[in-house]
Short mmCIF file of C-alpha atoms and ligand atoms in Angstrom, two decimals:
data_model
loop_
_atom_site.label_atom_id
_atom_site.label_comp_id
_atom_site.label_asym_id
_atom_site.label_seq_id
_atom_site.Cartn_x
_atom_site.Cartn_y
_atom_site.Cartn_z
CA UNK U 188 124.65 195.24 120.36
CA UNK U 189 122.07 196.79 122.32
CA UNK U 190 123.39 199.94 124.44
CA UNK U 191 120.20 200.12 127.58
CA UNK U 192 121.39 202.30 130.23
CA UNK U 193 121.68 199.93 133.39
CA UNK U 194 119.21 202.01 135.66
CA UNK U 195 116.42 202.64 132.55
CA UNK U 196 113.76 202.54 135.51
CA UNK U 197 115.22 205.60 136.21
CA UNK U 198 115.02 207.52 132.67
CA UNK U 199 111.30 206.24 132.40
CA UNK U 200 110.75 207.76 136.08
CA UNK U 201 112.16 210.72 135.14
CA UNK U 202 110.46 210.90 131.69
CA UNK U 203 107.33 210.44 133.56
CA UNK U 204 107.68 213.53 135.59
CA UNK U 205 108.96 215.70 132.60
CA UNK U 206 105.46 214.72 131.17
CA UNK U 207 103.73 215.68 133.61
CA UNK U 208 105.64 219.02 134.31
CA UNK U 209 104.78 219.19 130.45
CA UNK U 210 101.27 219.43 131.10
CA UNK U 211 101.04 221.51 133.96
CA UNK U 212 103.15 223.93 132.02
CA UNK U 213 100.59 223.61 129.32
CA UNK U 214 97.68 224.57 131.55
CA UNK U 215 98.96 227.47 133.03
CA UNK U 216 99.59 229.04 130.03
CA UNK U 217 96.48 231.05 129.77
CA UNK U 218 95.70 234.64 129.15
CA UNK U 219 97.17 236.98 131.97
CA UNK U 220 99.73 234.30 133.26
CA UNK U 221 103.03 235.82 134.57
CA UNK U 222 106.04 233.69 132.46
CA UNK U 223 108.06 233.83 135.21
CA UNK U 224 105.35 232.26 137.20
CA UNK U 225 104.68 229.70 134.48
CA UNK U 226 108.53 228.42 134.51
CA UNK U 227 109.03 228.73 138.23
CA UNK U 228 105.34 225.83 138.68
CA UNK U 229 106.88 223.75 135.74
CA UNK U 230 110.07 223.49 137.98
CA UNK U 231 108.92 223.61 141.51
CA UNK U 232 106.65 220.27 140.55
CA UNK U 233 110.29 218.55 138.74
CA UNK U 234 111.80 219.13 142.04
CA UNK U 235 108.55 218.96 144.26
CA UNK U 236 108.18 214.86 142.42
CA UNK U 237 111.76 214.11 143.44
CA UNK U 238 113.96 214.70 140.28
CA UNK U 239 115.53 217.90 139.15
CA UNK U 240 114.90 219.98 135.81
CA UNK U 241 117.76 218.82 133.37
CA UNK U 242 117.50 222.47 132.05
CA UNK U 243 115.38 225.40 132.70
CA UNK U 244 111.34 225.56 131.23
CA UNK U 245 111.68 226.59 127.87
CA UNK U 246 108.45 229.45 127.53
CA UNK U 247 109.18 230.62 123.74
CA UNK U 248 106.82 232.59 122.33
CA UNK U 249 105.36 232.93 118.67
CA UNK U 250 108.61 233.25 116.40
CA UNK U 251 110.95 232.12 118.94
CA UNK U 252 111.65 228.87 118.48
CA UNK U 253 113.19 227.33 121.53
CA UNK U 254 115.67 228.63 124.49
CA UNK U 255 113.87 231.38 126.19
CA UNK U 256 113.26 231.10 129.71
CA UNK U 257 112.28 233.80 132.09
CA UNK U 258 115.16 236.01 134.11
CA UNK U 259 114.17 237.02 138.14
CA UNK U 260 112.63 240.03 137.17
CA UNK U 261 110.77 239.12 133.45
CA UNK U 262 107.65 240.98 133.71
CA UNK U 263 105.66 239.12 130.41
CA UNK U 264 102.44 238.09 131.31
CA UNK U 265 100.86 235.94 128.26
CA UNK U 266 97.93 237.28 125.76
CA UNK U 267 95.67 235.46 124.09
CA UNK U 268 96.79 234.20 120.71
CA UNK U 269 100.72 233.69 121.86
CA UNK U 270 102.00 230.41 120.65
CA UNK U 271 103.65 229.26 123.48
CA UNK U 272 106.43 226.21 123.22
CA UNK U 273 106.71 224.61 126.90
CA UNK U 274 109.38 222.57 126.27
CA UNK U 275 110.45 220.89 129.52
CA UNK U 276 113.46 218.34 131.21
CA UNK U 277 113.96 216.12 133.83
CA UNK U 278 116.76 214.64 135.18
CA UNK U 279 117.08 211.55 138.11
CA UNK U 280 120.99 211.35 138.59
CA UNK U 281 122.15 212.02 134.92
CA UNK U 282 119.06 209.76 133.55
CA UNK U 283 117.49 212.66 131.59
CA UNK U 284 114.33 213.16 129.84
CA UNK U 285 113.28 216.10 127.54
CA UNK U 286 109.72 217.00 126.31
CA UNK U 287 107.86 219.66 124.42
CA UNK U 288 104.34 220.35 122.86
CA UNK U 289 102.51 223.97 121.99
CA UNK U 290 99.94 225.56 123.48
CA UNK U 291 97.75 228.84 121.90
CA UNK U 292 96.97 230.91 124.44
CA UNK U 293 93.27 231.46 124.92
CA UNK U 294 91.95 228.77 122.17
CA UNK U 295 92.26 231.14 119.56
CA UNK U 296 92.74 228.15 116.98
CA UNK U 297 94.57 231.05 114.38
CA UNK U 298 97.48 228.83 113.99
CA UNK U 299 96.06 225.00 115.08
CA UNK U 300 97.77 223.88 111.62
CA UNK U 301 101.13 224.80 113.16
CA UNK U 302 100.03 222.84 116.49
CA UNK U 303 99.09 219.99 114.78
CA UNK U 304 101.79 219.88 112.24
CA UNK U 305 104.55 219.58 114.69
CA UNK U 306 102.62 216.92 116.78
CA UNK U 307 102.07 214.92 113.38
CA UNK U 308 105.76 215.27 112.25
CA UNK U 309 106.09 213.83 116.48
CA UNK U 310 104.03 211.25 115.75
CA UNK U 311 105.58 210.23 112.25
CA UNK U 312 108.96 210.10 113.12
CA UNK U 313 108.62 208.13 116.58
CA UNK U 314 106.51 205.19 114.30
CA UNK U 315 109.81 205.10 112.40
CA UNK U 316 111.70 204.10 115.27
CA UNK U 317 113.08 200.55 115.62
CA UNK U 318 116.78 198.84 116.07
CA UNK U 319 118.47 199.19 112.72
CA UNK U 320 116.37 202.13 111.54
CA UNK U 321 117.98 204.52 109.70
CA UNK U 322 117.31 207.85 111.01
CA UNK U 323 116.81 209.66 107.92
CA UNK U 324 113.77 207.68 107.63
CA UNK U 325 113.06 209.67 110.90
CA UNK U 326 113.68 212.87 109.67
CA UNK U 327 112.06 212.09 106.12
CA UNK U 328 108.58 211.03 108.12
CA UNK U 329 109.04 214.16 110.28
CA UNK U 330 109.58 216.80 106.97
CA UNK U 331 106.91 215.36 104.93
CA UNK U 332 104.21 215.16 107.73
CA UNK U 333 104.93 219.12 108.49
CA UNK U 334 104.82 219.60 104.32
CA UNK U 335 101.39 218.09 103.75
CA UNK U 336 100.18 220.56 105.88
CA UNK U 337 101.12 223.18 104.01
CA UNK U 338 104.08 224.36 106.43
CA UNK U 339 107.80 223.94 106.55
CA UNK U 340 110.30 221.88 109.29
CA UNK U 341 112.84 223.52 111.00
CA UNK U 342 116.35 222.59 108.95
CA UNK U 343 118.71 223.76 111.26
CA UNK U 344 117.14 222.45 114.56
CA UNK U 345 117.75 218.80 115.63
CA UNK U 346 116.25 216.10 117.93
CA UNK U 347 118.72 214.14 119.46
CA UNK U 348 120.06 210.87 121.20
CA UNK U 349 120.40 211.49 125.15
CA UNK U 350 123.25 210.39 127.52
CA UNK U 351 123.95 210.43 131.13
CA UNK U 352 123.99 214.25 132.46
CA UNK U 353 124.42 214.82 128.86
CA UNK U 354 121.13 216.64 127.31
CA UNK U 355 122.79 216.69 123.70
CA UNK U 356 125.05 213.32 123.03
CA UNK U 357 126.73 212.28 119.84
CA UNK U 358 123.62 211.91 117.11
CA UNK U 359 121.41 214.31 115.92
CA UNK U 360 117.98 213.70 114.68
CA UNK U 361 117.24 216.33 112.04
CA UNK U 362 114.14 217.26 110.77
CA UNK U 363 114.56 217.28 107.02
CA UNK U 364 115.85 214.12 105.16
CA UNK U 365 119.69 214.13 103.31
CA UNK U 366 121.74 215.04 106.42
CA UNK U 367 122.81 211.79 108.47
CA UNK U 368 124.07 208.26 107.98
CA UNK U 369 123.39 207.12 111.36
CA UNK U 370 121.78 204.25 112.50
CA UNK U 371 119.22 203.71 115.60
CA UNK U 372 120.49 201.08 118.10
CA UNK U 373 118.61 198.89 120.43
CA UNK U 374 118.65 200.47 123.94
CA UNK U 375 119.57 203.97 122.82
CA UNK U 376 117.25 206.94 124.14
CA UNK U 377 116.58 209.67 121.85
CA UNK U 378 114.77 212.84 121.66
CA UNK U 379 112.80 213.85 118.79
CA UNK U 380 110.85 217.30 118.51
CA UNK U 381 109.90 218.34 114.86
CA UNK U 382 109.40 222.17 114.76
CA UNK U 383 106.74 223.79 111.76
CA UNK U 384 106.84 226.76 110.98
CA UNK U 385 104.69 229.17 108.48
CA UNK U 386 108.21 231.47 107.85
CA UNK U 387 111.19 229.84 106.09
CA UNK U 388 112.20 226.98 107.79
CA UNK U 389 115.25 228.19 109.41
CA UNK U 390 116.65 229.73 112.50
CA UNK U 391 119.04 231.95 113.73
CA UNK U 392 120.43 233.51 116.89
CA UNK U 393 118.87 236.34 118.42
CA UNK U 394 119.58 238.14 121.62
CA UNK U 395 121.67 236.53 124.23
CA UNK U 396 118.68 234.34 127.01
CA UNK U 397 118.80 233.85 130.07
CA UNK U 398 119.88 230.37 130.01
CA UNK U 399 123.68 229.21 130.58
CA UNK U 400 125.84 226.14 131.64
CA UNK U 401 129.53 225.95 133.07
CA UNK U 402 131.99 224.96 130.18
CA UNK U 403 134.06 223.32 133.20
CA UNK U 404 134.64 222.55 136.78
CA UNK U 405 135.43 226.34 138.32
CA UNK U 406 137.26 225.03 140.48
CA UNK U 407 136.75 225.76 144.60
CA UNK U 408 138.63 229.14 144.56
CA UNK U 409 134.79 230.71 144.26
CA UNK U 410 132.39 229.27 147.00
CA UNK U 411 129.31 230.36 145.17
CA UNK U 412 130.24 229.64 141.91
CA UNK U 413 131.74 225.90 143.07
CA UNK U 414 127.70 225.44 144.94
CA UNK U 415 126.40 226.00 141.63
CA UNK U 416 128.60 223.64 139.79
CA UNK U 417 128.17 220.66 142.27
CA UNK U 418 124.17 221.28 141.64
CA UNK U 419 124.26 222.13 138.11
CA UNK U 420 127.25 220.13 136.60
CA UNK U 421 127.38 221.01 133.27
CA UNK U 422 123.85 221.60 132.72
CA UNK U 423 121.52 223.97 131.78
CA UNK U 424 121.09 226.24 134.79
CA UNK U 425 119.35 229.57 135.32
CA UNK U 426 119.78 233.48 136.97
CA UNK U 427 116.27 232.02 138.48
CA UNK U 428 117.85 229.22 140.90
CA UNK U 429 120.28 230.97 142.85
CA UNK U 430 119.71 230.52 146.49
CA UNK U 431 121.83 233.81 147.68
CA UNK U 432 122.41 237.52 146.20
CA UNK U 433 126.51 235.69 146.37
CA UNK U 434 125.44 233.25 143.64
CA UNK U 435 123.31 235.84 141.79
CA UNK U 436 126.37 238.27 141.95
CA UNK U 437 129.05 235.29 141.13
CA UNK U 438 127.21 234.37 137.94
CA UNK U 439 127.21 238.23 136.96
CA UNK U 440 130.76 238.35 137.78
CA UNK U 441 131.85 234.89 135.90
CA UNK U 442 130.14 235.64 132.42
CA UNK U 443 133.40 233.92 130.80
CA UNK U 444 133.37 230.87 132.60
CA UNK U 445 130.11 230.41 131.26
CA UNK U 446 128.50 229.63 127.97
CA UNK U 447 125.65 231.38 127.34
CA UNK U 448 122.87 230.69 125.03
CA UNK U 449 120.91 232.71 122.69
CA UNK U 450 117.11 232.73 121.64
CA UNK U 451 116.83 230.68 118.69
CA UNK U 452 113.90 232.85 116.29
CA UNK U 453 112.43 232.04 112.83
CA UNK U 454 114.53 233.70 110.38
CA UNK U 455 111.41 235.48 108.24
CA UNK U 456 109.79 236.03 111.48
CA UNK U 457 107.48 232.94 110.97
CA UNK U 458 105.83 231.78 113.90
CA UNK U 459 107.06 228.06 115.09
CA UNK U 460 105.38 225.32 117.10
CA UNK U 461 106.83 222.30 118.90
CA UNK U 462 106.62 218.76 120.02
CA UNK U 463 108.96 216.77 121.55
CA UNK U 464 109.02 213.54 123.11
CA UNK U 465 112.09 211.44 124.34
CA UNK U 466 112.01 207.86 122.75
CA UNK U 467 113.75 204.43 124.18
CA UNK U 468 115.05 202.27 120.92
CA UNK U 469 113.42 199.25 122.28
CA UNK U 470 113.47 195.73 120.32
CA UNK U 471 110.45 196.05 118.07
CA UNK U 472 110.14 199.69 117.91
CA UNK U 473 109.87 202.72 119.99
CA UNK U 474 108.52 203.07 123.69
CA UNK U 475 107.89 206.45 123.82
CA UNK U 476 108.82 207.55 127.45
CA UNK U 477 107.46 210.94 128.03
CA UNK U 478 103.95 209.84 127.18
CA UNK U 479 101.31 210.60 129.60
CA UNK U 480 100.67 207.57 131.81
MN1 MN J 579 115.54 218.32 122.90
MN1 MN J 580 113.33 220.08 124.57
#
């Protein structure tokens, strides 16, 4: 029973512009770049193309994996040799797309093994992709792409199927074989993003980021805080996009009506690359929709 979403034009328009934020993100990372600068171009061309970021650009450096993005007042410029993850969403009414890759900053090409294992475990899994596929076939392509290179997948971090307004839905895609049953169906989209690492294969919290969603509806009884949920929903939303020192001050004051999430690091502070690309199911395999045109 195939499961398309009825407006797919949508999710392939909005996967388009992810890419391209992608890229421009990419780019800009270069020696002397302000993050905050970085993360504020990735989202201004989302919005500035007619969709919105599904959640804020991802700018994790070296051993952080994945959820750091920049608060109002970060004041990291990038060196060369950072391994930078820009790992970027899109969103056209609920029809989301997600995308990563990893740049070294400056060309240093110390740690193009890591780059290229990640994009390789990418590239693996996605040619595993068809209706009826299991997905541990996925994440068995992913681990042993990353492992002939010498370098280990991330166990405990996940690709993942997609739903409307819903960044993380029901399946996960891991990237090491022996942890799912499930089965790909026709018309499902799905985001896969293979992380290599040179540490131990693992992550684990680390500080608190600057990244945070609503658990619920606040209700109307605060005006700022009910302007952020009719723009944000239950997604991903940053200190970055307030409008007014009353939503930057209701989002200080409403900590608990918010979920906050933490940096994800390497556990033995390896450093970790990323790619990432969200995948339609289609009817003889996988059209990969945050490719570049
Ligand atoms: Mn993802
Ligand atoms: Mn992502």
């Amino acid at each position: 029973m195939a499961r398309y979403p009825p407006d797919l034009d949508r999710w392939r328009e909005a996967a388009r512009i992810a890419a391209e934020a992608r890229e421009l993100g990419l780019r800009l990372t270069v020696p002397g770049a302000r993050r905050r600068d970085v993360a504020d171009a990735i989202e201004g061309a989302i919005r500035a193309a007619g969709a919105e970021p599904s959640f804020p650009a991802n700018l994790s450096r070296n051993n952080e994996a994945a959820h750091y993005t920049p608060d109002p007042d970060d004041p990291v410029a990038f060196v060369a040799g950072d391994l930078v993850k820009v790992d970027v969403g899109a969103h056209l009414d609920g029809a989301i797309a997600d995308t990563a890759d990893t740049v070294e900053v400056g060309g240093t090409h110390r740690y193009e093994n890591l780059v290229r294992a990640a994009r390789e475990g990418l590239r693996a899994g996605i040619a595993q992709v068809r209706p009826g596929a299991r997905v541990n076939d996925v994440s068995r392509a992913i681990a042993e792409a990353i492992r002939s290179r010498g370098l280990k997948p991330m166990e405990n971090l996940t690709g993942h199927s997609i739903e409307r307004y819903l960044l993380h839905g029901g399946m996960a895609i891991p990237n090491v074989p022996g942890f799912t049953d499930a089965v790909l169906e026709e018309g499902q989209v799905i985001a896969i993003e293979p992380f290599a690492t040179n540490g131990v294969g693992r992550i684990e919290n680390g500080a608190f980021g600057n990244i945070v969603r609503f658990r619920a509806d606040p209700g109307a009884k605060d005006p700022a805080l009910a302007a952020m949920f009719g723009r944000f929903r239950t997604l991903p939303f940053t200190a970055r996009w307030a409008r007014s020192d009353a939503e930057r001050a209701a989002l200080a004051r409403s900590r608990r009506q918010l979920q906050t999430y933490p940096v994800f690091v390497e556990v033995g502070g390896g450093w970790v690359a990323q790619a990432e690309h969200t995948v339609l199911v289609g009817p003889a395999g996988a059209e990969v929709l945050s490719a570049l045109p």
